[in-house]
Short mmCIF file of C-alpha atoms in Angstrom, two decimals:
data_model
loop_
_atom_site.label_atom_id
_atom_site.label_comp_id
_atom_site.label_asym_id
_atom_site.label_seq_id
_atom_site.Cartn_x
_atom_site.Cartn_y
_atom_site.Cartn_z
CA UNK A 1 -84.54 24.99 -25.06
CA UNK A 2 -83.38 27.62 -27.34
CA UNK A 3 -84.44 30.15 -24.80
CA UNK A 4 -81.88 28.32 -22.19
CA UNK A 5 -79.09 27.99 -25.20
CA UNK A 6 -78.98 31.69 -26.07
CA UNK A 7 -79.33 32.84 -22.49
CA UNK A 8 -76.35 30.44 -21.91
CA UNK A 9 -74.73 32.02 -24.95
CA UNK A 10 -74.85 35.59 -23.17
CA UNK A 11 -73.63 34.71 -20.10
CA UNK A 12 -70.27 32.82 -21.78
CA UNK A 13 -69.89 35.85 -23.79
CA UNK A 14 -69.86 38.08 -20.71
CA UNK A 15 -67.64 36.18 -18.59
CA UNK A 16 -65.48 35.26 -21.66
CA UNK A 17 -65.28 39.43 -22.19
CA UNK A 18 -64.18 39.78 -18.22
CA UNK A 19 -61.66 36.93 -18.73
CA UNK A 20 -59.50 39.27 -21.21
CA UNK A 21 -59.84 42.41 -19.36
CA UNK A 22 -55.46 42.31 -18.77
CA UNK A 23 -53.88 45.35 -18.33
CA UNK A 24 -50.05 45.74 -18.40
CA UNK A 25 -46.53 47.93 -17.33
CA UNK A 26 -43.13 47.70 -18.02
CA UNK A 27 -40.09 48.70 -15.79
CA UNK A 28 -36.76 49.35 -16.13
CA UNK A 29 -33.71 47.44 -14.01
CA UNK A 30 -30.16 49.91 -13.35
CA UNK A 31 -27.67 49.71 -11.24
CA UNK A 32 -24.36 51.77 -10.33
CA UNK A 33 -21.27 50.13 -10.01
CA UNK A 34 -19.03 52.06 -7.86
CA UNK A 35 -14.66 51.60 -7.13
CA UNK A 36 -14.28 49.58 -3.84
CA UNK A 37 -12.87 50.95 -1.05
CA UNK A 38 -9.36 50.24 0.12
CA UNK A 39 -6.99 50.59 2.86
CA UNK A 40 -3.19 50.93 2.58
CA UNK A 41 -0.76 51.52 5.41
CA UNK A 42 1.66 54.26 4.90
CA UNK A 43 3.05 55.13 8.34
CA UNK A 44 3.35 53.40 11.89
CA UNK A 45 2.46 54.47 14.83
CA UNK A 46 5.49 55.84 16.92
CA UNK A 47 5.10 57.64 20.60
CA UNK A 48 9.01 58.14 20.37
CA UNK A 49 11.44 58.33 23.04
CA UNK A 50 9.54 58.39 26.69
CA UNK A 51 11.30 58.15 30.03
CA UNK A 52 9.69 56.44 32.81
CA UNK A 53 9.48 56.98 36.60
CA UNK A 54 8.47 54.80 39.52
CA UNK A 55 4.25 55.70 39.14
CA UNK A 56 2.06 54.94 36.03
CA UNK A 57 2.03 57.43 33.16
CA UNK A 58 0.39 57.56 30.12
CA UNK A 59 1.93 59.51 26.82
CA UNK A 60 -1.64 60.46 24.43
CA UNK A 61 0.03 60.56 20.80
CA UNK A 62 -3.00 62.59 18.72
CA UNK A 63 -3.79 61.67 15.11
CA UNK A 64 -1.69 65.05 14.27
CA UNK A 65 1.22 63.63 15.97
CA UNK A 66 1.26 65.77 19.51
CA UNK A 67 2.18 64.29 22.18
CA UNK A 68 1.12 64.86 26.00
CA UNK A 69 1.69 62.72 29.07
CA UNK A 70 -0.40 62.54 32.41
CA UNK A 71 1.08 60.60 35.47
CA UNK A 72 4.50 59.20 35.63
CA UNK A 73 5.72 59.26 31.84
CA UNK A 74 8.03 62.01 30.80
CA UNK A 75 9.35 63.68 27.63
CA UNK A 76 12.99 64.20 26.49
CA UNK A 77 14.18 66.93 24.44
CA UNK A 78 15.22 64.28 22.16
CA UNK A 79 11.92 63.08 20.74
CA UNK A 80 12.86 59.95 18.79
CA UNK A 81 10.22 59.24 15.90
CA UNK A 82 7.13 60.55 16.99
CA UNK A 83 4.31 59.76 14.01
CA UNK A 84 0.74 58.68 14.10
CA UNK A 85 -0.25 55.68 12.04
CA UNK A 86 -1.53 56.58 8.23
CA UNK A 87 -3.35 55.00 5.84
CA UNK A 88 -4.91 55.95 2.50
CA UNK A 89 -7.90 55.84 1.78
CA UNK A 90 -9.09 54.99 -2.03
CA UNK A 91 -12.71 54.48 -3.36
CA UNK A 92 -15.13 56.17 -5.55
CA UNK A 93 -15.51 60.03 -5.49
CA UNK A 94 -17.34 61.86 -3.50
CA UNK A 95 -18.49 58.90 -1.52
CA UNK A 96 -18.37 59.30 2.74
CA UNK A 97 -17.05 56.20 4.91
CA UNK A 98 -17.15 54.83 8.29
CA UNK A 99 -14.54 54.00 10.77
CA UNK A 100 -13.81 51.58 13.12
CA UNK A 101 -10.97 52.00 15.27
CA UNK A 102 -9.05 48.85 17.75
CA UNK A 103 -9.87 49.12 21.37
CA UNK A 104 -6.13 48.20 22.09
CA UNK A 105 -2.90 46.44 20.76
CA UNK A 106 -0.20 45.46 23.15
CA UNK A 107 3.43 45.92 22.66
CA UNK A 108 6.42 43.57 23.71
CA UNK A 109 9.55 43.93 24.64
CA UNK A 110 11.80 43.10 22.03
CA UNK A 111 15.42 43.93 23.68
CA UNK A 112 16.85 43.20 27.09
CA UNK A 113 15.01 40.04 29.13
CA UNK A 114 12.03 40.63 26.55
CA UNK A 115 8.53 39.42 27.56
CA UNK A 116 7.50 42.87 29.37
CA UNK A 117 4.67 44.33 27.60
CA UNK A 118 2.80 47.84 27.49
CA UNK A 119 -0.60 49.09 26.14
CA UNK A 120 -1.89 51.12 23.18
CA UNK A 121 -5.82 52.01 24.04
CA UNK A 122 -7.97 54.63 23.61
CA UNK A 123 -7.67 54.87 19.63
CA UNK A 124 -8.42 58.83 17.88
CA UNK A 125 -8.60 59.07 14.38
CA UNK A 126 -8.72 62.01 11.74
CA UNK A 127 -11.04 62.16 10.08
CA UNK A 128 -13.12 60.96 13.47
CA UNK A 129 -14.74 57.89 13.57
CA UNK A 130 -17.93 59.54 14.69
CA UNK A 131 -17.66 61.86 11.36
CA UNK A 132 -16.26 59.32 9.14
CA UNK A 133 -14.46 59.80 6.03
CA UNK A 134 -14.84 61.30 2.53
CA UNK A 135 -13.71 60.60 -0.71
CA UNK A 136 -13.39 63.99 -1.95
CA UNK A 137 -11.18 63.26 -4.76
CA UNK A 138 -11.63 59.61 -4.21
CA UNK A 139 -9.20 59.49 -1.81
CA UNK A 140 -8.50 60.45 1.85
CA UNK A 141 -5.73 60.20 4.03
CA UNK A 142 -6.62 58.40 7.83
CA UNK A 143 -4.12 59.39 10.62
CA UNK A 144 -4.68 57.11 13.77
CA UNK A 145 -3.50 57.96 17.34
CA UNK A 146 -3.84 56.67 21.07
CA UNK A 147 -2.95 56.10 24.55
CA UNK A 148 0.46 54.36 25.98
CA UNK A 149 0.11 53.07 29.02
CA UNK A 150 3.77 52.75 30.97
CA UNK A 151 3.30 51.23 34.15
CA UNK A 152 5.61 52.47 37.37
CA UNK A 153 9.27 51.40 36.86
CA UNK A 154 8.38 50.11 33.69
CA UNK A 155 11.35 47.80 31.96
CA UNK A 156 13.58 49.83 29.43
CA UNK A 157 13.77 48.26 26.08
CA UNK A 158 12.40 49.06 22.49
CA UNK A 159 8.36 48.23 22.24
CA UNK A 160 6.79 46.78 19.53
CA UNK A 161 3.23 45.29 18.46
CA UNK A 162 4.04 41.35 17.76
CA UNK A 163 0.40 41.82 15.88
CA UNK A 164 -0.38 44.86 14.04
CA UNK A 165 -3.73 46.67 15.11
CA UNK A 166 -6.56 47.06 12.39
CA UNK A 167 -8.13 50.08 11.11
CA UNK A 168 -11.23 48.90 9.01
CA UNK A 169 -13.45 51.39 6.68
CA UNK A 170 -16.24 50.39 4.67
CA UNK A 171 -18.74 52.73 2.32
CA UNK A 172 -21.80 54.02 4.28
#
């Protein structure tokens, strides 16, 4: 019997060892807390004074503010206001962005029998939206042009959006 209680004092004392055999590590927990990134309108978008004909034509307003026309639409020595939309950009420096553009905004007629509309498609930015933006400084200006679509004989009148069109950014 005393063979069986020491033998059974061994064996505890060897699995009690084992059961203490804890090792440990330690780790630390950051984060970085950066400015958010906002949008503010500064300038609307404004293809100016454009004379129609009887065919389609299309006046492409770039995000520097050139425009050219395909098709029917013409230009007049006397431009009108002819600006791309602007925005700044704010956020934390040295950070890059991403753009999203509309795909189109339609504008009404808002003199005259009213109700005739027209289309704004084919959206260009600067910075691109396939380069996106950055935050050099922590800010960035965003100029935003596109595509008028005048259809043949289109209604004369002053054209505006009823809803404005969205530009979104958003930190990559």
């Amino acid at each position: 019997m005393k063979k069986v209680f020491i033998s059974m004092l061994v064996a505890s004392t060897l699995f009690a060892a084992k059961s203490f055999a804890q090792v440990s590590a330690t780790a630390n927990a950051g984060a970085d807390i950066v400015a958010p990134i906002a949008i503010l309108k500064t300038g609307d978008m404004n293809f100016g004074i454009v004379a129609r004909s009887n065919v389609n034509g299309w006046v492409q307003l770039s995000a520097a503010g050139v425009r050219t026309t395909t098709g029917g639409a013409l230009l007049l020595s006397q431009t009108g206001t002819v600006t791309p939309a602007t925005f700044a950009v704010t956020g934390e420096a040295g950070y890059t962005y991403a753009i999203t553009l509309p795909t189109s905004v339609t504008l009404t007629n808002t003199t005259g029998a009213g109700g005739e509309t027209m289309v704004v498609e084919n959206f260009v930015s600067t910075p691109t939206v396939a380069a996106g933006g950055v935050l050099v400084a922590g800010t960035q200006t965003l100029s935003v042009g596109g595509e008028l679509v005048i259809a043949g004989n289109q209604v004369s009148g002053n054209y505006l959006a009823g809803t404005p069109f969205t530009v979104t950014v958003n930190y990559n």
